[in-house]
Amino acid sequence: MTDGAWVSLFSGGKDSSWALYRALERGHPVEHLVTVHPEGDSYMYHVPATRLARLAAESIGIPLVEVEPDDFEADDVLDSGDQGDAELEPLEAALRELDVELDGGITGVTAGAVESEYQTTRIESMADRLEANVFAPLWQENPRDLADAMLDAGFEIRIIRVAAYGLDESWLGRTLDADALDELEALNEEYGVHILGEGGEFETLVTDGPHMDRRIELEYETEWDGSRGTLKIEDAWLA
C-alpha cells in the first residue's frame, strides 16, 4: 500500500482543494486530479462550475481526468441510497482505468468530505474495492477552524452558488474572508446555515492558493430567482 500513485477527487471547490493541498503537504504523490461533471443535480458531487477544474489543474500542475456521466436524474429519486451508489459507478470505472495505467496502481484517494456520512461511506467503500487508502483531512473537523486554516494558508475562495435562507444575491461572487465567516456563524446560529456550506447552502471555487502557480480570473453575471442563485461565468482565465 506504500507504492503507487495518489489521485485527488477534485471539483475546484474549497473542500476538495483543501484535501489536495493537505495531501501535497504530507508528501502524498498525487499524480492525477479527477473531476466528475454531473449533468443536472447530483447527490454525490459538487455541480456548479466544474469545467473550471481544467484551469485549476493547469495552475496546480497536475494532470486532470474528466468523467462525463449521463444525466443522474437526481431530481426524481425514490431511493437516495441507490441513487448515490449509481452516481459513484462512472467515477469508480474511471479510477479502475487509472489503476491499470499508473505505475504501481492507485495507492490512495483524497476526499473533501466534512460531515456527510452519505458521501464518505460510499467513497470509503469504493476505495476498499480498489484496495486504496482514503485521505480525508476535513472529516469531522470544526468548520470554523477549517475555514480559518484555509484563509491562513492563503486560499482565495469565491462563492459561486447559494441556496439557503439568509443568503441573498449579495453573496454571489463574494470572497470568503474573516468578515464573511463571522456572518456565516451568525446565520448558523439563527438559521442553521453550515459555515462551510456542507448541506448545500453554498458552493465555492478556489481561485488562488499556495498550491497554484497562477490565479483564476472570472468574468460573470449573477442569476437570482428570489431565493437561490448562481454565477453565470462568461469567461475565465489564468492571470
Coordinates of C-alpha atoms in Angstrom, one line a residue:
M1 CA 0.0 0.0 0.0
T2 CA 3.0 2.3 0.2
D3 CA 3.9 2.1 -3.5
G4 CA 1.8 3.5 -6.3
A5 CA 0.1 6.9 -7.0
W6 CA -2.5 9.0 -5.3
V7 CA -5.4 10.6 -7.1
S8 CA -7.4 13.5 -5.8
L9 CA -11.2 13.8 -6.2
F10 CA -11.4 17.4 -7.3
S11 CA -14.2 19.8 -8.1
G12 CA -12.3 23.1 -7.8
G13 CA -14.2 24.0 -4.7
K14 CA -12.7 24.7 -1.3
D15 CA -13.1 21.3 0.3
S16 CA -11.6 19.2 -2.4
S17 CA -8.9 21.8 -2.9
W18 CA -8.0 21.7 0.8
A19 CA -7.8 17.9 0.8
L20 CA -5.5 18.1 -2.2
Y21 CA -3.3 20.8 -0.6
R22 CA -3.0 18.9 2.7
A23 CA -2.1 15.7 0.7
L24 CA 0.6 17.5 -1.1
E25 CA 1.8 19.0 2.2
R26 CA 2.0 15.5 3.7
G27 CA 4.0 14.3 0.7
H28 CA 1.4 12.0 -1.0
P29 CA 2.4 11.6 -4.7
V30 CA -0.8 13.0 -6.3
E31 CA -0.4 12.2 -10.0
H32 CA -3.9 13.0 -11.2
L33 CA -6.9 15.1 -10.3
V34 CA -10.3 13.5 -11.1
T35 CA -13.4 15.7 -11.8
V36 CA -16.9 14.4 -12.4
H37 CA -19.1 16.7 -14.5
P38 CA -22.7 15.9 -13.5
E39 CA -25.5 16.8 -15.9
G40 CA -28.2 18.3 -13.7
D41 CA -28.3 17.8 -10.0
S42 CA -26.3 15.2 -8.0
Y43 CA -26.4 13.6 -4.6
M44 CA -22.7 12.7 -4.7
Y45 CA -20.9 15.5 -6.5
H46 CA -20.3 19.3 -6.4
V47 CA -22.2 20.6 -9.5
P48 CA -21.5 24.3 -10.4
A49 CA -18.5 25.4 -12.5
T50 CA -16.8 22.1 -12.6
R51 CA -15.4 22.9 -16.0
L52 CA -13.1 25.4 -14.3
A53 CA -11.3 22.5 -12.8
R54 CA -9.3 22.5 -16.0
L55 CA -7.9 25.9 -15.3
A56 CA -7.2 24.9 -11.7
A57 CA -5.4 21.8 -12.7
E58 CA -3.3 23.8 -15.2
S59 CA -2.4 26.2 -12.4
I60 CA -1.6 23.4 -9.9
G61 CA 0.4 21.5 -12.5
I62 CA -1.3 18.1 -12.1
P63 CA -3.0 16.3 -15.0
L64 CA -6.8 16.2 -14.9
V65 CA -9.0 13.3 -15.7
E66 CA -12.6 14.3 -16.5
V67 CA -15.5 12.0 -16.1
E68 CA -18.6 12.7 -18.2
P69 CA -21.6 10.7 -16.9
D70 CA -25.1 10.6 -18.3
D71 CA -27.7 12.7 -16.5
F72 CA -28.1 11.3 -13.0
E73 CA -31.8 12.4 -12.9
A74 CA -31.3 13.3 -9.3
D75 CA -34.4 15.5 -9.2
D76 CA -36.7 12.4 -9.4
V77 CA -35.3 9.9 -6.9
L78 CA -37.2 7.2 -5.0
D79 CA -34.2 5.8 -3.1
S80 CA -31.3 8.1 -2.2
G81 CA -29.1 5.2 -1.3
D82 CA -29.5 3.5 -4.6
Q83 CA -29.0 6.9 -6.3
G84 CA -25.7 7.5 -4.5
D85 CA -24.4 4.1 -5.5
A86 CA -25.4 4.6 -9.1
E87 CA -23.7 8.0 -9.3
L88 CA -20.5 6.5 -8.0
E89 CA -20.3 4.0 -10.8
P90 CA -18.8 6.2 -13.5
L91 CA -16.2 7.6 -11.1
E92 CA -15.2 4.1 -10.0
A93 CA -14.9 3.0 -13.6
A94 CA -12.6 5.9 -14.4
L95 CA -10.4 5.1 -11.3
R96 CA -10.2 1.5 -12.3
E97 CA -8.8 2.6 -15.7
L98 CA -6.3 4.8 -13.9
D99 CA -5.4 1.9 -11.6
V100 CA -4.3 -0.1 -14.6
E101 CA -2.5 2.7 -16.3
L102 CA -0.5 4.1 -13.4
D103 CA 2.8 2.5 -12.4
G104 CA 2.0 0.6 -9.1
G105 CA -1.7 1.4 -9.4
I106 CA -3.7 3.7 -7.2
T107 CA -2.5 3.7 -3.6
G108 CA -4.7 6.4 -2.2
V109 CA -7.6 8.8 -2.9
T110 CA -8.2 12.2 -1.4
A111 CA -11.7 13.3 -0.4
G112 CA -13.0 16.7 0.8
A113 CA -16.0 15.5 2.9
V114 CA -16.6 17.3 6.2
E115 CA -19.7 15.7 7.8
S116 CA -21.5 13.8 5.0
E117 CA -21.7 10.2 6.0
Y118 CA -23.7 9.6 2.8
Q119 CA -20.7 10.6 0.6
T120 CA -17.9 9.4 2.8
T121 CA -19.1 5.8 3.3
R122 CA -19.5 5.4 -0.4
I123 CA -16.1 6.8 -1.2
E124 CA -14.6 4.6 1.5
S125 CA -16.3 1.5 0.1
M126 CA -15.1 2.4 -3.4
A127 CA -11.6 2.8 -2.1
D128 CA -11.8 -0.6 -0.4
R129 CA -12.8 -2.2 -3.7
L130 CA -9.8 -0.5 -5.3
E131 CA -7.5 -1.6 -2.4
A132 CA -6.6 2.1 -1.8
N133 CA -6.4 4.4 1.2
V134 CA -8.6 7.4 1.7
F135 CA -7.1 10.7 2.9
A136 CA -10.0 12.9 4.2
P137 CA -8.3 15.7 6.3
L138 CA -11.6 17.7 6.7
W139 CA -13.6 14.8 8.2
Q140 CA -15.3 15.7 11.5
E141 CA -13.1 18.8 12.0
N142 CA -14.5 22.1 13.4
P143 CA -16.0 24.0 10.4
R144 CA -14.8 27.5 11.6
D145 CA -11.3 26.1 12.4
L146 CA -11.1 24.6 8.9
A147 CA -12.3 27.8 7.2
D148 CA -9.7 29.8 9.2
A149 CA -7.0 27.4 8.2
M150 CA -7.8 27.8 4.6
L151 CA -7.6 31.5 4.8
D152 CA -4.4 31.4 6.8
A153 CA -2.8 29.2 4.2
G154 CA -3.6 31.8 1.5
F155 CA -6.7 30.3 -0.2
E156 CA -8.8 32.7 -2.2
I157 CA -12.3 31.3 -2.1
R158 CA -15.3 32.7 -4.2
I159 CA -18.9 31.8 -3.5
I160 CA -20.5 30.7 -6.8
R161 CA -23.9 29.4 -5.7
V162 CA -26.2 30.0 -2.8
A163 CA -29.3 28.1 -1.8
A164 CA -30.2 28.8 1.9
Y165 CA -32.4 31.1 3.9
G166 CA -30.3 34.1 5.0
L167 CA -28.0 34.0 1.9
D168 CA -29.1 36.6 -0.6
E169 CA -27.8 37.7 -4.0
S170 CA -25.1 39.8 -2.5
W171 CA -23.2 36.6 -1.5
L172 CA -22.8 35.6 -5.2
G173 CA -19.2 36.2 -6.2
R174 CA -18.2 37.2 -2.7
T175 CA -14.8 36.3 -1.4
L176 CA -14.9 34.2 1.7
D177 CA -12.9 36.2 4.2
A178 CA -13.0 36.6 8.0
D179 CA -16.0 39.0 7.9
A180 CA -17.9 36.6 5.7
L181 CA -17.2 33.8 8.2
D182 CA -18.4 35.9 11.1
E183 CA -21.6 36.5 9.2
L184 CA -22.0 32.8 8.4
E185 CA -21.5 31.9 12.1
A186 CA -24.4 34.3 12.9
L187 CA -26.5 32.7 10.2
N188 CA -25.6 29.3 11.6
E189 CA -27.0 30.3 15.0
E190 CA -30.1 31.9 13.5
Y191 CA -31.0 29.6 10.6
G192 CA -28.7 26.6 10.9
V193 CA -26.6 27.6 7.8
H194 CA -23.5 25.4 7.8
I195 CA -20.3 27.6 8.0
L196 CA -18.7 25.6 5.2
G197 CA -21.9 25.1 3.2
E198 CA -21.8 21.3 3.9
G199 CA -25.5 20.9 3.5
G200 CA -25.6 22.6 0.0
E201 CA -26.2 26.1 1.4
F202 CA -23.5 27.4 -0.8
E203 CA -20.8 26.3 -3.3
T204 CA -17.4 27.7 -3.9
L205 CA -14.5 27.9 -6.3
V206 CA -10.9 28.3 -5.2
T207 CA -9.4 31.0 -7.4
D208 CA -5.9 31.1 -5.8
G209 CA -3.8 29.4 -3.2
P210 CA -0.3 28.3 -2.3
H211 CA -0.6 25.2 -4.4
M212 CA -1.4 27.2 -7.5
D213 CA 1.1 29.0 -9.8
R214 CA -1.5 31.4 -11.3
R215 CA -4.8 32.7 -10.0
I216 CA -8.1 32.2 -11.8
E217 CA -9.8 35.4 -13.0
L218 CA -13.5 35.4 -13.6
E219 CA -16.0 37.4 -15.7
Y220 CA -19.6 36.7 -14.7
E221 CA -23.1 37.7 -14.2
T222 CA -25.4 36.7 -11.4
E223 CA -28.6 34.6 -11.8
W224 CA -31.1 35.0 -8.9
D225 CA -34.6 33.6 -8.7
G226 CA -35.6 35.2 -5.4
S227 CA -34.4 32.5 -3.1
R228 CA -31.3 31.0 -4.7
G229 CA -28.8 31.9 -7.3
T230 CA -25.6 31.1 -9.1
L231 CA -22.8 32.8 -11.0
K232 CA -23.2 32.6 -14.8
I233 CA -19.5 32.5 -15.7
E234 CA -19.0 34.1 -19.1
D235 CA -15.2 33.9 -19.2
A236 CA -12.3 32.6 -17.0
W237 CA -8.6 32.6 -17.5
L238 CA -5.3 32.3 -15.6
A239 CA -3.7 35.6 -14.7

